[in-house]
Amino acid sequence: MTKIPYISAREAVRAVRSGDHVHLSSVASVPQILIEALAERSSELEDVHFHHFHTEGDAPYAEGGPFFDQGFFVGPNVRKNVQEGLADYIPVNLYETQSMYRTGALACDVAMVQVSEPENGMVSLGTSVDCSLAALDVARERIAVVNPNVPFALGNLVPLERFTALVQDSRPLITKEYASPSETDLQIGRICAELVPDGACLQMGIGAMPNAICAALKGHKHLGLHTEMFSDGALALIKSGVIDGENKAIDKGKVVASFLLGSQEVYSFIDHNPQVQMLDIAYTNDPRVIAQNPGMVSINSAIEIDLTGQVCADSIGTRIYSGTGGQLDFVRGAKLSRGGKAIIALASRTTKGMAKIVPTLKPGAGVVTPRADVQWVVTEFGAVNLYGKSLQERARLLAGIAHPQDREALERAAFERFGR
């Protein structure tokens, strides 16, 4: 085995050339030391493109100049720059991000990832596997930041000798504390939990509402978890034994995910834990894989939904707010699962009092889940199943779970549009 010496971050990023496309590991495990070193080279470079999932922390790669960010998801740290045209967004279902690299549809010249300390010549991608394995498959330069704070998570090990450069850093991974669920979140959580049978396999996101759903599931039994990401709410269910994976058809007894964002407790939990498999997005988000677990229940949110069932989850009108993410991957996977359910859960109104069930989406709004794919929709006022329902039926059902002060206007809009 060839021993690769550690070098400084400044030396490592000399491998980046003008015109290169650079992949970054994401979320809590962004290789900040490499980003900082690359920013120091900004006067020497031109037209360097960056690709990544949602990232946390400073993002000088999204501030224009010689760098142009083209993320697969838009987080708060790059949102303003995307909306101002200094950075950009690549619309893509997360499952397909890896195939973009592997097929050459999107160039990847340099892969910059953060990894655990080596064991027996292998390192782990820890909390952020995402599409980094695909990037390592195709990149010309493969730079690893070896960090003792990255957990040695199983399922994604990479030989240390596969990298062309190694850098050391010891800064902690970024943690995230989510707001406490509101009463609306808690009510939505209770309604969603009623749709989840014992023995189901779950997918949900992170944040106050998913945490509220997890809290409402604490009385359930033998749940599984196959998801793109999880956080502290799901961890509580795992530790209490509610999530044990006993009923899963694949990865039985194991928690499957691709990236994490939460407390240090979450990161520590996956370290050397055989119960957890952190895997390539090519596996976690493949609808054909998702569908193999019986009783698959996907729970995702939305910015707004129209009376026909079109779900906008990535933009506010023409302004990109987040991204497609894995919503449609899991909606389709859950619907293909035997006994599965796909749930879109949202508050009836925003915190500013704006309706989220609307006659039509805002002009330019992105349809993340088409109306033909939508099944269950949940607000704090109830749950409706749109599967097999006509446009007129959908409009009546959705108006019935809208905010009471919005129902009359929705019913009027439905009558004007559909005639009854």
PDB file of N, CA, C and O in Angstrom, residues 308-360:
ATOM      1  N   THR A 308     -55.506  21.345  -7.478  1.00  0.00           N
ATOM      2  CA  THR A 308     -55.435  20.111  -8.256  1.00  0.00           C
ATOM      3  C   THR A 308     -54.443  19.120  -7.647  1.00  0.00           C
ATOM      4  O   THR A 308     -54.332  17.992  -8.105  1.00  0.00           O
ATOM      5  N   GLY A 309     -53.684  19.559  -6.637  1.00  0.00           N
ATOM      6  CA  GLY A 309     -52.714  18.678  -5.987  1.00  0.00           C
ATOM      7  C   GLY A 309     -51.276  18.903  -6.398  1.00  0.00           C
ATOM      8  O   GLY A 309     -50.395  18.150  -5.979  1.00  0.00           O
ATOM      9  N   GLN A 310     -51.005  19.926  -7.201  1.00  0.00           N
ATOM     10  CA  GLN A 310     -49.614  20.208  -7.561  1.00  0.00           C
ATOM     11  C   GLN A 310     -48.863  20.737  -6.337  1.00  0.00           C
ATOM     12  O   GLN A 310     -49.319  21.681  -5.690  1.00  0.00           O
ATOM     13  N   VAL A 311     -47.704  20.135  -6.066  1.00  0.00           N
ATOM     14  CA  VAL A 311     -46.934  20.491  -4.867  1.00  0.00           C
ATOM     15  C   VAL A 311     -45.706  21.304  -5.258  1.00  0.00           C
ATOM     16  O   VAL A 311     -44.828  20.829  -5.994  1.00  0.00           O
ATOM     17  N   CYS A 312     -45.634  22.521  -4.762  1.00  0.00           N
ATOM     18  CA  CYS A 312     -44.431  23.341  -4.912  1.00  0.00           C
ATOM     19  C   CYS A 312     -43.632  23.220  -3.626  1.00  0.00           C
ATOM     20  O   CYS A 312     -44.146  23.498  -2.535  1.00  0.00           O
ATOM     21  N   ALA A 313     -42.378  22.808  -3.749  1.00  0.00           N
ATOM     22  CA  ALA A 313     -41.535  22.646  -2.555  1.00  0.00           C
ATOM     23  C   ALA A 313     -40.148  23.234  -2.722  1.00  0.00           C
ATOM     24  O   ALA A 313     -39.320  23.081  -1.827  1.00  0.00           O
ATOM     25  N   ASP A 314     -39.866  23.884  -3.845  1.00  0.00           N
ATOM     26  CA  ASP A 314     -38.503  24.384  -4.057  1.00  0.00           C
ATOM     27  C   ASP A 314     -38.411  25.884  -4.298  1.00  0.00           C
ATOM     28  O   ASP A 314     -37.316  26.436  -4.307  1.00  0.00           O
ATOM     29  N   SER A 315     -39.541  26.570  -4.496  1.00  0.00           N
ATOM     30  CA  SER A 315     -39.456  27.992  -4.832  1.00  0.00           C
ATOM     31  C   SER A 315     -40.650  28.751  -4.283  1.00  0.00           C
ATOM     32  O   SER A 315     -41.699  28.166  -3.967  1.00  0.00           O
ATOM     33  N   ILE A 316     -40.478  30.053  -4.160  1.00  0.00           N
ATOM     34  CA  ILE A 316     -41.581  30.947  -3.844  1.00  0.00           C
ATOM     35  C   ILE A 316     -41.797  31.764  -5.108  1.00  0.00           C
ATOM     36  O   ILE A 316     -41.062  32.711  -5.388  1.00  0.00           O
ATOM     37  N   GLY A 317     -42.755  31.350  -5.895  1.00  0.00           N
ATOM     38  CA  GLY A 317     -42.886  31.923  -7.230  1.00  0.00           C
ATOM     39  C   GLY A 317     -41.651  31.602  -8.044  1.00  0.00           C
ATOM     40  O   GLY A 317     -41.230  30.445  -8.135  1.00  0.00           O
ATOM     41  N   THR A 318     -41.029  32.628  -8.596  1.00  0.00           N
ATOM     42  CA  THR A 318     -39.828  32.417  -9.404  1.00  0.00           C
ATOM     43  C   THR A 318     -38.553  32.348  -8.574  1.00  0.00           C
ATOM     44  O   THR A 318     -37.492  32.003  -9.097  1.00  0.00           O
ATOM     45  N   ARG A 319     -38.639  32.668  -7.282  1.00  0.00           N
ATOM     46  CA  ARG A 319     -37.439  32.714  -6.441  1.00  0.00           C
ATOM     47  C   ARG A 319     -37.139  31.334  -5.861  1.00  0.00           C
ATOM     48  O   ARG A 319     -37.918  30.783  -5.095  1.00  0.00           O
ATOM     49  N   ILE A 320     -35.995  30.766  -6.251  1.00  0.00           N
ATOM     50  CA  ILE A 320     -35.596  29.471  -5.713  1.00  0.00           C
ATOM     51  C   ILE A 320     -35.344  29.604  -4.217  1.00  0.00           C
ATOM     52  O   ILE A 320     -34.612  30.491  -3.766  1.00  0.00           O
ATOM     53  N   TYR A 321     -35.951  28.706  -3.453  1.00  0.00           N
ATOM     54  CA  TYR A 321     -35.827  28.755  -2.007  1.00  0.00           C
ATOM     55  C   TYR A 321     -35.031  27.583  -1.450  1.00  0.00           C
ATOM     56  O   TYR A 321     -34.291  27.722  -0.496  1.00  0.00           O
ATOM     57  N   SER A 322     -35.168  26.423  -2.028  1.00  0.00           N
ATOM     58  CA  SER A 322     -34.465  25.235  -1.523  1.00  0.00           C
ATOM     59  C   SER A 322     -34.070  24.320  -2.679  1.00  0.00           C
ATOM     60  O   SER A 322     -33.050  24.554  -3.316  1.00  0.00           O
ATOM     61  N   GLY A 323     -34.876  23.329  -2.975  1.00  0.00           N
ATOM     62  CA  GLY A 323     -34.551  22.425  -4.076  1.00  0.00           C
ATOM     63  C   GLY A 323     -35.539  21.275  -4.129  1.00  0.00           C
ATOM     64  O   GLY A 323     -36.363  21.090  -3.226  1.00  0.00           O
ATOM     65  N   THR A 324     -35.443  20.524  -5.196  1.00  0.00           N
ATOM     66  CA  THR A 324     -36.309  19.357  -5.362  1.00  0.00           C
ATOM     67  C   THR A 324     -36.047  18.336  -4.262  1.00  0.00           C
ATOM     68  O   THR A 324     -36.965  17.694  -3.750  1.00  0.00           O
ATOM     69  N   GLY A 325     -34.775  18.190  -3.894  1.00  0.00           N
ATOM     70  CA  GLY A 325     -34.415  17.220  -2.876  1.00  0.00           C
ATOM     71  C   GLY A 325     -34.800  15.811  -3.288  1.00  0.00           C
ATOM     72  O   GLY A 325     -34.838  15.476  -4.478  1.00  0.00           O
ATOM     73  N   GLY A 326     -35.122  14.989  -2.299  1.00  0.00           N
ATOM     74  CA  GLY A 326     -35.500  13.613  -2.586  1.00  0.00           C
ATOM     75  C   GLY A 326     -36.991  13.376  -2.499  1.00  0.00           C
ATOM     76  O   GLY A 326     -37.436  12.228  -2.427  1.00  0.00           O
ATOM     77  N   GLN A 327     -37.787  14.476  -2.493  1.00  0.00           N
ATOM     78  CA  GLN A 327     -39.223  14.314  -2.287  1.00  0.00           C
ATOM     79  C   GLN A 327     -39.854  13.351  -3.288  1.00  0.00           C
ATOM     80  O   GLN A 327     -40.537  12.391  -2.911  1.00  0.00           O
ATOM     81  N   LEU A 328     -39.628  13.579  -4.571  1.00  0.00           N
ATOM     82  CA  LEU A 328     -40.272  12.730  -5.574  1.00  0.00           C
ATOM     83  C   LEU A 328     -39.684  11.319  -5.584  1.00  0.00           C
ATOM     84  O   LEU A 328     -40.397  10.345  -5.841  1.00  0.00           O
ATOM     85  N   ASP A 329     -38.395  11.184  -5.265  1.00  0.00           N
ATOM     86  CA  ASP A 329     -37.797   9.854  -5.138  1.00  0.00           C
ATOM     87  C   ASP A 329     -38.603   9.008  -4.161  1.00  0.00           C
ATOM     88  O   ASP A 329     -38.944   7.850  -4.431  1.00  0.00           O
ATOM     89  N   PHE A 330     -38.914   9.607  -2.992  1.00  0.00           N
ATOM     90  CA  PHE A 330     -39.579   8.849  -1.942  1.00  0.00           C
ATOM     91  C   PHE A 330     -41.090   8.776  -2.127  1.00  0.00           C
ATOM     92  O   PHE A 330     -41.718   7.789  -1.728  1.00  0.00           O
ATOM     93  N   VAL A 331     -41.692   9.798  -2.721  1.00  0.00           N
ATOM     94  CA  VAL A 331     -43.118   9.708  -3.043  1.00  0.00           C
ATOM     95  C   VAL A 331     -43.366   8.507  -3.954  1.00  0.00           C
ATOM     96  O   VAL A 331     -44.259   7.680  -3.700  1.00  0.00           O
ATOM     97  N   ARG A 332     -42.562   8.387  -4.991  1.00  0.00           N
ATOM     98  CA  ARG A 332     -42.768   7.282  -5.936  1.00  0.00           C
ATOM     99  C   ARG A 332     -42.376   5.944  -5.329  1.00  0.00           C
ATOM    100  O   ARG A 332     -43.046   4.932  -5.552  1.00  0.00           O
ATOM    101  N   GLY A 333     -41.302   5.927  -4.546  1.00  0.00           N
ATOM    102  CA  GLY A 333     -40.898   4.691  -3.893  1.00  0.00           C
ATOM    103  C   GLY A 333     -41.939   4.197  -2.909  1.00  0.00           C
ATOM    104  O   GLY A 333     -42.258   3.000  -2.852  1.00  0.00           O
ATOM    105  N   ALA A 334     -42.509   5.111  -2.124  1.00  0.00           N
ATOM    106  CA  ALA A 334     -43.516   4.730  -1.137  1.00  0.00           C
ATOM    107  C   ALA A 334     -44.777   4.215  -1.812  1.00  0.00           C
ATOM    108  O   ALA A 334     -45.392   3.236  -1.359  1.00  0.00           O
ATOM    109  N   LYS A 335     -45.183   4.860  -2.894  1.00  0.00           N
ATOM    110  CA  LYS A 335     -46.397   4.411  -3.573  1.00  0.00           C
ATOM    111  C   LYS A 335     -46.223   3.045  -4.228  1.00  0.00           C
ATOM    112  O   LYS A 335     -47.189   2.296  -4.387  1.00  0.00           O
ATOM    113  N   LEU A 336     -44.989   2.710  -4.597  1.00  0.00           N
ATOM    114  CA  LEU A 336     -44.720   1.397  -5.181  1.00  0.00           C
ATOM    115  C   LEU A 336     -44.600   0.305  -4.122  1.00  0.00           C
ATOM    116  O   LEU A 336     -44.679  -0.877  -4.424  1.00  0.00           O
ATOM    117  N   SER A 337     -44.390   0.710  -2.870  1.00  0.00           N
ATOM    118  CA  SER A 337     -44.235  -0.240  -1.773  1.00  0.00           C
ATOM    119  C   SER A 337     -45.582  -0.899  -1.448  1.00  0.00           C
ATOM    120  O   SER A 337     -46.632  -0.256  -1.490  1.00  0.00           O
ATOM    121  N   ARG A 338     -45.544  -2.170  -1.100  1.00  0.00           N
ATOM    122  CA  ARG A 338     -46.764  -2.869  -0.687  1.00  0.00           C
ATOM    123  C   ARG A 338     -47.279  -2.251   0.607  1.00  0.00           C
ATOM    124  O   ARG A 338     -46.632  -2.269   1.628  1.00  0.00           O
ATOM    125  N   GLY A 339     -48.476  -1.667   0.530  1.00  0.00           N
ATOM    126  CA  GLY A 339     -49.056  -1.008   1.692  1.00  0.00           C
ATOM    127  C   GLY A 339     -48.455   0.341   2.006  1.00  0.00           C
ATOM    128  O   GLY A 339     -48.684   0.883   3.095  1.00  0.00           O
ATOM    129  N   GLY A 340     -47.711   0.911   1.078  1.00  0.00           N
ATOM    130  CA  GLY A 340     -47.026   2.180   1.327  1.00  0.00           C
ATOM    131  C   GLY A 340     -47.938   3.387   1.211  1.00  0.00           C
ATOM    132  O   GLY A 340     -49.036   3.324   0.647  1.00  0.00           O
ATOM    133  N   LYS A 341     -47.468   4.512   1.756  1.00  0.00           N
ATOM    134  CA  LYS A 341     -48.202   5.774   1.699  1.00  0.00           C
ATOM    135  C   LYS A 341     -47.215   6.911   1.473  1.00  0.00           C
ATOM    136  O   LYS A 341     -46.149   6.942   2.078  1.00  0.00           O
ATOM    137  N   ALA A 342     -47.600   7.839   0.618  1.00  0.00           N
ATOM    138  CA  ALA A 342     -46.816   9.054   0.405  1.00  0.00           C
ATOM    139  C   ALA A 342     -47.607  10.226   0.963  1.00  0.00           C
ATOM    140  O   ALA A 342     -48.729  10.487   0.529  1.00  0.00           O
ATOM    141  N   ILE A 343     -47.025  10.922   1.926  1.00  0.00           N
ATOM    142  CA  ILE A 343     -47.711  12.004   2.631  1.00  0.00           C
ATOM    143  C   ILE A 343     -46.996  13.325   2.378  1.00  0.00           C
ATOM    144  O   ILE A 343     -45.776  13.416   2.504  1.00  0.00           O
ATOM    145  N   ILE A 344     -47.765  14.351   2.020  1.00  0.00           N
ATOM    146  CA  ILE A 344     -47.276  15.727   1.985  1.00  0.00           C
ATOM    147  C   ILE A 344     -47.918  16.442   3.169  1.00  0.00           C
ATOM    148  O   ILE A 344     -49.151  16.526   3.265  1.00  0.00           O
ATOM    149  N   ALA A 345     -47.093  16.913   4.088  1.00  0.00           N
ATOM    150  CA  ALA A 345     -47.590  17.546   5.311  1.00  0.00           C
ATOM    151  C   ALA A 345     -47.189  19.018   5.334  1.00  0.00           C
ATOM    152  O   ALA A 345     -46.013  19.339   5.143  1.00  0.00           O
ATOM    153  N   LEU A 346     -48.150  19.889   5.562  1.00  0.00           N
ATOM    154  CA  LEU A 346     -47.864  21.326   5.584  1.00  0.00           C
ATOM    155  C   LEU A 346     -48.882  22.043   6.455  1.00  0.00           C
ATOM    156  O   LEU A 346     -50.029  21.597   6.594  1.00  0.00           O
ATOM    157  N   ALA A 347     -48.462  23.145   7.043  1.00  0.00           N
ATOM    158  CA  ALA A 347     -49.401  23.993   7.773  1.00  0.00           C
ATOM    159  C   ALA A 347     -50.342  24.649   6.772  1.00  0.00           C
ATOM    160  O   ALA A 347     -49.988  24.891   5.615  1.00  0.00           O
ATOM    161  N   SER A 348     -51.551  24.953   7.210  1.00  0.00           N
ATOM    162  CA  SER A 348     -52.526  25.554   6.294  1.00  0.00           C
ATOM    163  C   SER A 348     -52.146  26.972   5.909  1.00  0.00           C
ATOM    164  O   SER A 348     -52.547  27.464   4.851  1.00  0.00           O
ATOM    165  N   ARG A 349     -51.374  27.625   6.788  1.00  0.00           N
ATOM    166  CA  ARG A 349     -50.936  28.986   6.513  1.00  0.00           C
ATOM    167  C   ARG A 349     -49.480  29.155   6.939  1.00  0.00           C
ATOM    168  O   ARG A 349     -48.982  28.415   7.789  1.00  0.00           O
ATOM    169  N   THR A 350     -48.820  30.138   6.364  1.00  0.00           N
ATOM    170  CA  THR A 350     -47.475  30.489   6.799  1.00  0.00           C
ATOM    171  C   THR A 350     -47.547  31.208   8.138  1.00  0.00           C
ATOM    172  O   THR A 350     -48.632  31.586   8.611  1.00  0.00           O
ATOM    173  N   THR A 351     -46.401  31.436   8.751  1.00  0.00           N
ATOM    174  CA  THR A 351     -46.370  32.169  10.024  1.00  0.00           C
ATOM    175  C   THR A 351     -46.817  33.618   9.842  1.00  0.00           C
ATOM    176  O   THR A 351     -47.168  34.285  10.815  1.00  0.00           O
ATOM    177  N   LYS A 352     -46.835  34.098   8.597  1.00  0.00           N
ATOM    178  CA  LYS A 352     -47.305  35.455   8.304  1.00  0.00           C
ATOM    179  C   LYS A 352     -48.768  35.482   7.897  1.00  0.00           C
ATOM    180  O   LYS A 352     -49.292  36.522   7.482  1.00  0.00           O
ATOM    181  N   GLY A 353     -49.439  34.326   7.958  1.00  0.00           N
ATOM    182  CA  GLY A 353     -50.867  34.280   7.678  1.00  0.00           C
ATOM    183  C   GLY A 353     -51.229  34.090   6.222  1.00  0.00           C
ATOM    184  O   GLY A 353     -52.406  34.243   5.846  1.00  0.00           O
ATOM    185  N   MET A 354     -50.272  33.732   5.389  1.00  0.00           N
ATOM    186  CA  MET A 354     -50.550  33.490   3.970  1.00  0.00           C
ATOM    187  C   MET A 354     -51.014  32.052   3.766  1.00  0.00           C
ATOM    188  O   MET A 354     -50.442  31.117   4.336  1.00  0.00           O
ATOM    189  N   ALA A 355     -52.034  31.876   2.952  1.00  0.00           N
ATOM    190  CA  ALA A 355     -52.555  30.542   2.677  1.00  0.00           C
ATOM    191  C   ALA A 355     -51.521  29.687   1.950  1.00  0.00           C
ATOM    192  O   ALA A 355     -50.813  30.171   1.055  1.00  0.00           O
ATOM    193  N   LYS A 356     -51.437  28.412   2.323  1.00  0.00           N
ATOM    194  CA  LYS A 356     -50.537  27.483   1.647  1.00  0.00           C
ATOM    195  C   LYS A 356     -51.284  26.503   0.749  1.00  0.00           C
ATOM    196  O   LYS A 356     -50.675  25.850  -0.090  1.00  0.00           O
ATOM    197  N   ILE A 357     -52.594  26.372   0.939  1.00  0.00           N
ATOM    198  CA  ILE A 357     -53.440  25.699  -0.041  1.00  0.00           C
ATOM    199  C   ILE A 357     -54.085  26.809  -0.856  1.00  0.00           C
ATOM    200  O   ILE A 357     -54.803  27.652  -0.319  1.00  0.00           O
ATOM    201  N   VAL A 358     -53.792  26.836  -2.154  1.00  0.00           N
ATOM    202  CA  VAL A 358     -54.126  27.995  -2.992  1.00  0.00           C
ATOM    203  C   VAL A 358     -54.848  27.547  -4.262  1.00  0.00           C
ATOM    204  O   VAL A 358     -54.711  26.403  -4.692  1.00  0.00           O
ATOM    205  N   PRO A 359     -55.638  28.450  -4.883  1.00  0.00           N
ATOM    206  CA  PRO A 359     -56.310  28.081  -6.137  1.00  0.00           C
ATOM    207  C   PRO A 359     -55.330  27.669  -7.230  1.00  0.00           C
ATOM    208  O   PRO A 359     -55.510  26.655  -7.899  1.00  0.00           O
ATOM    209  N   THR A 360     -54.274  28.468  -7.394  1.00  0.00           N
ATOM    210  CA  THR A 360     -53.212  28.149  -8.347  1.00  0.00           C
ATOM    211  C   THR A 360     -51.876  28.519  -7.710  1.00  0.00           C
ATOM    212  O   THR A 360     -51.805  29.434  -6.880  1.00  0.00           O
TER     213      THR A 360
END
